[in-house]
Structure formats: structure tokens, C-alpha cells
Short mmCIF file of C-alpha atoms and ligand atoms in Angstrom, two decimals:
data_model
loop_
_atom_site.label_atom_id
_atom_site.label_comp_id
_atom_site.label_asym_id
_atom_site.label_seq_id
_atom_site.Cartn_x
_atom_site.Cartn_y
_atom_site.Cartn_z
CA MET X 1 -87.89 242.24 120.67
CA ALA X 2 -89.84 245.20 120.18
CA LYS X 3 -92.13 246.15 117.64
CA LEU X 4 -92.07 249.78 116.32
CA ILE X 5 -95.32 251.29 115.68
CA SER X 6 -96.24 254.82 114.38
CA ILE X 7 -99.21 256.80 114.04
CA SER X 8 -98.46 258.87 110.78
CA SER X 9 -99.08 261.38 108.17
CA GLN X 10 -97.86 263.99 105.77
CA LYS X 11 -100.64 266.19 107.44
CA GLY X 12 -100.68 267.94 110.05
CA GLY X 13 -103.54 267.90 112.69
CA VAL X 14 -105.29 264.78 112.03
CA GLY X 15 -104.48 262.85 115.51
CA LYS X 16 -101.03 261.67 115.04
CA THR X 17 -100.27 262.37 118.87
CA THR X 18 -103.54 262.30 120.46
CA PHE X 19 -103.95 258.80 119.29
CA THR X 20 -100.22 257.59 119.99
CA MET X 21 -101.02 258.68 123.62
CA LEU X 22 -104.42 257.06 123.45
CA LEU X 23 -103.24 253.52 122.31
CA ALA X 24 -99.79 253.73 124.21
CA THR X 25 -101.62 254.43 127.36
CA TYR X 26 -104.36 252.19 127.08
CA LEU X 27 -102.12 248.93 126.06
CA HIS X 28 -99.80 249.89 128.89
CA ASN X 29 -102.44 249.67 131.26
CA THR X 30 -103.60 246.40 130.07
CA GLY X 31 -100.16 244.77 130.58
CA PHE X 32 -98.07 245.32 127.79
CA ARG X 33 -94.88 247.00 128.06
CA VAL X 34 -95.20 250.10 126.25
CA GLY X 35 -92.76 253.22 125.32
CA ILE X 36 -93.57 256.29 123.42
CA ILE X 37 -90.88 258.08 121.55
CA ASP X 38 -91.66 261.70 121.29
CA ALA X 39 -89.66 262.45 117.66
CA ASP X 40 -91.78 265.47 116.75
CA TYR X 41 -88.72 267.99 117.73
CA PRO X 42 -89.39 270.82 118.53
CA GLN X 43 -92.61 271.06 119.71
CA HIS X 44 -92.36 267.63 121.45
CA SER X 45 -95.70 267.69 122.83
CA ILE X 46 -95.92 264.66 124.38
CA VAL X 47 -93.14 265.38 126.57
CA LYS X 48 -94.64 268.50 127.61
CA ILE X 49 -98.13 266.72 128.10
CA ARG X 50 -96.50 263.99 130.48
CA LYS X 51 -94.49 267.02 132.56
CA GLN X 52 -97.83 268.84 132.86
CA GLU X 53 -99.82 265.61 133.97
CA LEU X 54 -96.71 264.90 136.67
CA LEU X 55 -97.38 268.19 138.12
CA GLN X 56 -100.91 267.77 138.59
CA LEU X 57 -100.64 264.22 139.76
CA GLU X 58 -98.35 266.11 142.62
CA SER X 59 -100.68 268.89 143.08
CA SER X 60 -103.83 267.05 143.38
CA GLU X 61 -104.38 264.31 146.30
CA ASP X 62 -107.32 262.43 144.40
CA ILE X 63 -105.41 262.09 141.32
CA LYS X 64 -102.41 260.72 143.10
CA GLN X 65 -104.75 258.12 144.52
CA ALA X 66 -106.12 257.34 141.64
CA PHE X 67 -103.27 257.05 139.88
CA GLU X 68 -101.66 255.02 142.35
CA GLU X 69 -104.53 252.45 142.66
CA LYS X 70 -103.42 251.58 139.25
CA GLY X 71 -99.98 249.95 140.76
CA LEU X 72 -98.07 251.10 137.41
CA ALA X 73 -95.67 253.02 136.75
CA PRO X 74 -96.06 255.70 134.23
CA LEU X 75 -94.75 254.09 130.88
CA GLU X 76 -91.59 255.56 129.70
CA VAL X 77 -91.74 258.85 127.36
CA VAL X 78 -88.48 259.70 125.49
CA SER X 79 -87.41 262.75 123.26
CA GLY X 80 -85.57 262.93 120.16
CA LYS X 81 -85.36 263.88 116.54
CA VAL X 82 -86.46 261.81 113.79
CA SER X 83 -82.77 261.66 113.22
CA ASP X 84 -81.90 260.26 116.37
CA VAL X 85 -84.46 257.27 115.99
CA ALA X 86 -83.15 256.86 112.80
CA ARG X 87 -79.96 255.82 114.76
CA LEU X 88 -81.58 253.93 117.32
CA VAL X 89 -83.83 251.67 115.24
CA GLY X 90 -81.67 248.60 115.46
CA LYS X 91 -81.43 248.99 119.62
CA LEU X 92 -84.97 249.72 119.60
CA ARG X 93 -86.11 246.50 118.16
CA ALA X 94 -83.61 244.57 120.26
CA ASP X 95 -85.09 246.12 123.28
CA THR X 96 -86.50 243.57 125.56
CA GLN X 97 -87.87 245.29 128.05
CA LYS X 98 -90.46 246.46 125.53
CA ASP X 99 -93.40 244.80 123.39
CA LEU X 100 -93.68 247.76 121.79
CA TRP X 101 -92.64 251.55 121.07
CA PHE X 102 -94.67 254.53 119.87
CA ILE X 103 -92.96 256.61 117.48
CA ASP X 104 -94.51 260.26 117.03
CA LEU X 105 -93.42 262.05 114.10
CA PRO X 106 -93.81 265.48 112.83
CA GLY X 107 -96.29 266.24 110.18
CA THR X 108 -94.05 266.17 107.47
CA LEU X 109 -92.57 263.14 105.88
CA ASN X 110 -89.82 265.49 104.45
CA ILE X 111 -87.01 265.52 107.19
CA GLU X 112 -83.57 263.83 107.95
CA GLY X 113 -83.93 260.32 109.00
CA ILE X 114 -87.04 259.52 107.99
CA VAL X 115 -86.40 257.50 105.66
CA GLU X 116 -84.69 254.84 107.78
CA VAL X 117 -87.55 255.29 110.17
CA ALA X 118 -89.97 254.12 107.54
CA ALA X 119 -87.84 251.12 106.71
CA ALA X 120 -87.50 249.92 110.13
CA LEU X 121 -91.43 250.36 111.14
CA ASP X 122 -93.35 247.14 112.05
CA SER X 123 -96.67 249.00 111.44
CA ILE X 124 -97.59 252.31 110.29
CA ILE X 125 -101.44 253.82 111.21
CA ILE X 126 -102.25 256.75 108.61
CA PRO X 127 -105.64 258.72 110.57
CA THR X 128 -107.57 260.30 107.75
CA GLU X 129 -110.22 262.84 107.51
CA MET X 130 -113.09 263.40 105.13
CA ASP X 131 -112.06 266.60 103.37
CA LYS X 132 -109.90 267.14 100.03
CA LYS X 133 -106.36 268.65 101.33
CA THR X 134 -106.31 265.58 104.03
CA PHE X 135 -107.10 262.73 101.52
CA THR X 136 -104.12 264.37 99.05
CA SER X 137 -101.57 264.04 101.70
CA THR X 138 -102.97 260.79 102.90
CA PHE X 139 -102.30 259.47 99.77
CA GLU X 140 -99.10 260.88 99.43
CA THR X 141 -98.34 258.83 102.79
CA PHE X 142 -99.38 255.87 101.57
CA ALA X 143 -97.29 256.32 98.51
CA PHE X 144 -93.98 257.29 100.78
CA TYR X 145 -94.35 254.37 102.74
CA ARG X 146 -95.05 252.02 99.85
CA LYS X 147 -91.57 253.42 98.48
CA ASN X 148 -89.79 253.30 101.79
CA GLY X 149 -91.27 250.84 103.76
CA ASN X 150 -90.43 247.19 103.94
CA PRO X 151 -92.59 244.05 102.63
CA ASN X 152 -93.20 243.19 105.99
CA GLN X 153 -95.02 246.04 107.63
CA GLN X 154 -98.43 246.61 107.84
CA VAL X 155 -100.18 249.76 106.80
CA GLY X 156 -103.36 250.59 107.74
CA MET X 157 -105.77 253.83 107.74
CA PHE X 158 -108.59 254.79 109.21
CA TRP X 159 -111.18 257.65 109.46
CA ASN X 160 -110.83 260.41 111.70
CA ARG X 161 -113.58 263.05 113.17
CA MET X 162 -116.38 261.24 110.79
CA LYS X 163 -119.56 263.66 110.79
CA HIS X 164 -122.91 261.84 110.11
CA ARG X 165 -123.35 263.88 107.02
CA GLU X 166 -120.41 263.01 105.44
CA ASN X 167 -120.17 261.90 101.92
CA ARG X 168 -120.33 257.91 101.89
CA SER X 169 -119.56 257.54 98.47
CA THR X 170 -116.58 259.91 98.65
CA LYS X 171 -115.37 257.44 101.06
CA ASP X 172 -115.83 254.30 99.57
CA VAL X 173 -114.08 255.39 96.34
CA ALA X 174 -110.78 256.42 98.60
CA ASN X 175 -111.26 253.05 100.53
CA LYS X 176 -111.39 250.99 97.33
CA MET X 177 -108.13 253.18 96.18
CA ALA X 178 -106.37 252.72 99.40
CA GLN X 179 -107.01 248.79 99.40
CA GLU X 180 -106.41 248.28 95.76
CA LYS X 181 -103.68 250.96 94.42
CA TYR X 182 -101.84 250.83 97.69
CA GLY X 183 -102.42 247.41 99.49
CA ILE X 184 -103.57 250.05 102.87
CA THR X 185 -105.77 247.66 105.24
CA LEU X 186 -108.97 249.55 106.07
CA ILE X 187 -109.60 250.18 109.54
CA LYS X 188 -113.46 249.72 109.70
CA GLN X 189 -114.01 251.58 112.94
CA GLU X 190 -114.35 255.01 112.43
CA LEU X 191 -113.85 257.68 115.15
CA GLY X 192 -116.19 260.60 115.11
CA ASP X 193 -115.27 264.06 116.62
CA LEU X 194 -115.62 263.52 119.80
CA VAL X 195 -114.86 265.47 123.16
CA GLY X 196 -114.40 262.19 124.86
CA ILE X 197 -111.35 261.69 122.33
CA LYS X 198 -110.04 265.13 123.24
CA ARG X 199 -110.24 264.75 126.96
CA SER X 200 -109.39 261.23 127.53
CA SER X 201 -105.78 261.31 125.66
CA SER X 202 -103.38 261.16 128.43
CA THR X 203 -100.11 259.84 129.37
CA LEU X 204 -101.03 258.38 132.41
CA PHE X 205 -104.78 257.12 132.36
CA PRO X 206 -105.87 254.97 129.66
CA SER X 207 -109.28 256.21 127.86
CA GLU X 208 -112.68 254.93 128.44
CA GLU X 209 -114.36 256.34 125.68
CA ALA X 210 -116.26 253.51 123.97
CA ALA X 211 -115.73 254.17 120.26
CA PHE X 212 -112.11 254.34 121.19
CA ILE X 213 -111.79 250.82 122.95
CA GLU X 214 -113.97 249.44 120.23
CA PHE X 215 -111.26 251.11 117.69
CA VAL X 216 -108.49 249.32 119.65
CA GLY X 217 -110.48 245.98 119.42
CA GLU X 218 -110.56 246.55 115.44
CA LEU X 219 -106.76 247.16 115.38
CA GLN X 220 -106.25 243.64 117.06
CA ARG X 221 -108.88 241.84 114.59
CA VAL X 222 -107.10 243.23 111.63
CA GLY X 223 -103.59 242.50 112.72
CA PHE X 224 -101.78 245.39 113.99
CA LEU X 225 -101.70 244.45 117.80
CA ALA X 226 -102.36 240.41 117.39
CA GLU X 227 -99.25 239.10 118.13
CA LEU X 228 -98.72 241.06 121.62
CA VAL X 229 -102.03 239.82 122.93
CA HIS X 230 -100.79 238.34 125.91
CA GLY X 231 -104.25 236.19 126.42
N1 ATP Q 301 -111.52 262.17 116.95
C1 ATP Q 301 -111.07 263.40 117.41
N2 ATP Q 301 -112.46 263.82 118.11
C2 ATP Q 301 -112.13 265.39 118.77
N3 ATP Q 301 -111.15 265.36 118.76
C3 ATP Q 301 -109.64 265.20 118.03
C4 ATP Q 301 -110.30 263.72 117.29
N4 ATP Q 301 -108.70 263.48 116.74
C5 ATP Q 301 -108.02 264.58 117.29
N5 ATP Q 301 -108.59 265.70 117.97
C6 ATP Q 301 -108.12 266.70 118.22
O1 ATP Q 301 -107.32 267.36 116.53
C7 ATP Q 301 -106.03 268.05 117.37
C8 ATP Q 301 -105.05 267.51 116.63
O2 ATP Q 301 -105.00 266.19 117.19
P1 ATP Q 301 -103.32 266.06 117.48
O3 ATP Q 301 -102.51 266.87 117.72
O4 ATP Q 301 -103.04 264.71 117.87
O5 ATP Q 301 -102.78 265.97 115.67
P2 ATP Q 301 -101.06 266.11 115.07
O6 ATP Q 301 -101.49 265.25 113.87
O7 ATP Q 301 -100.67 265.29 115.61
O8 ATP Q 301 -100.97 267.06 114.44
P3 ATP Q 301 -99.15 267.47 114.23
O9 ATP Q 301 -99.09 267.45 112.87
O10 ATP Q 301 -99.28 269.25 114.52
O11 ATP Q 301 -98.43 266.97 114.79
C9 ATP Q 301 -106.24 268.02 119.01
O12 ATP Q 301 -106.60 269.05 119.60
C10 ATP Q 301 -106.87 266.54 119.33
O13 ATP Q 301 -107.36 266.79 120.93
MG1 MG Q 302 -98.35 265.73 116.60
#
């Protein structure tokens, strides 16, 4: 049985695709059986990045050697539309070859098949940022999953691209509302606007960015990945 997880938001450009790649690649490299479904049609940016990375592997002996030293096949990346995922959720969950399927969704929750996918997801992680427009979309996203999700699924949020001077009291109010009104799990590890995050998002090589590795630890602590820990 595989778990279905999505880094999801109604807001574009908040880090859905980036964190999908970072998490999937990191977990794949720590022994989990992970796949990505790139359901952001027609961009399919993960599929394109994967193609590009394989070309780089072929054209650089150093990169090829570094990759081969890991002794791991590249994690599986497949593409489709949200409506394809909706048809396949039963099969995906019954997949005994995977522990975890990551589904990269588009930056809109108004799309064919999304309600069925929302109902099937086991974990949803919503990146948010400290600006009013993103906030508003984040709360719409909470409401969407509370309406269409299932009672067993875990919905969490984290602060991405936080700056030092960001208004903490605004953040505290938002955290309280998220937890009390929507029952959202707050992922306490915040991420800054970090070049290391940008540079290390890959479908082949796991990130070594310290803040990201702490973030994965926090996800495990709050139970998003706990059942998958192999020991
Ligand atoms: N913490 C971070 N630090 C630095 N750059 C970041 C961070 N989070 C995201 N980014 C950058 O923000 C940009 C948008 O991220 P990404 O494409 O992952 O967002 P998205 O939510 O998938 O967008 P879309 O809705 O278009 O699919 C990317 O260039 C990514 O590298
Ligand atoms: Mg994206």
C-alpha cells in the first residue's frame, strides 16, 4: 500500500513543485520507495527538469560518476492530468512497489478531477508565505481540503521564504486560526528564502541544505512521514 501525498496550494509560485522534488528525492535516497506524479499539465516542469538532468548526466562524466556512486536508480517520475490521477487513485494506493506517491498539482483547485484526488490524499502539506494574497489563498486551500478531504487525512502548513523582519504577530494570528478553525497541523520548521533551496531541488541528487533537512525531521516528528520510517 502506498501513501498519497501532495504539497498543495490554491496559490501559484509558493514552492509546491520545489518541495515535491526536494522531499521525493531526499526520501528516495534514504531508502523509501518513492514516485512522483507530475499532474501540473501542461507545464509538466518536473518531467522537463528530469529530462534535463538526465542529459546533464550523459554529458558530464563527473556528474554521472557521482550519481552512479549512490547505487540507486532514478526515482520514478510519471506525468498526467489531475483527471488521470483521479481515475488512478485506487491503483496508486494499492501499489505495493511504493511507500509514497507524491502528486504535484497545479496552482488552482478549480480543475477536473481535483475533488476525487483531494478525497484520496493521505497527507497534504501547504506552503504559505507572509503576504496577504498568499494568506487568503492558503485559507481557501484549508477550506477546500476540509470540505473535500477525508477525515483521516493530515493537513499541514509551513512558512516558506520567511524573512527576518517578518511580522511575527501576524504570523501568530494566522497559525492560531489555521489550527483552531481548520484543524491544520502547524509544521514549526520555517524555511527562509534560501539559494540552497533553489539550487538543490533535483530529481536525482538529495538536498544537503541544513534548513531543509531539519524541515524533514520536523515533518517526521509531527507525523507526516512517521509511519514510513524504516528504522
Ligand atoms: N524557500 C525558498 N527559497 C528560495 N527559493 C524558493 C523557495 N521556495 C520556493 N522557491 C522558488 O520559488 C519559485 C517558485 O516555486 P515553485 O515552482 O516550486 O512553486 P509552485 O507552487 O510549484 O508554482 P506553480 O503554481 O507555478 O506550480 C521557484 O523558482 C523556486 O525555486
Ligand atoms: Mg508547480
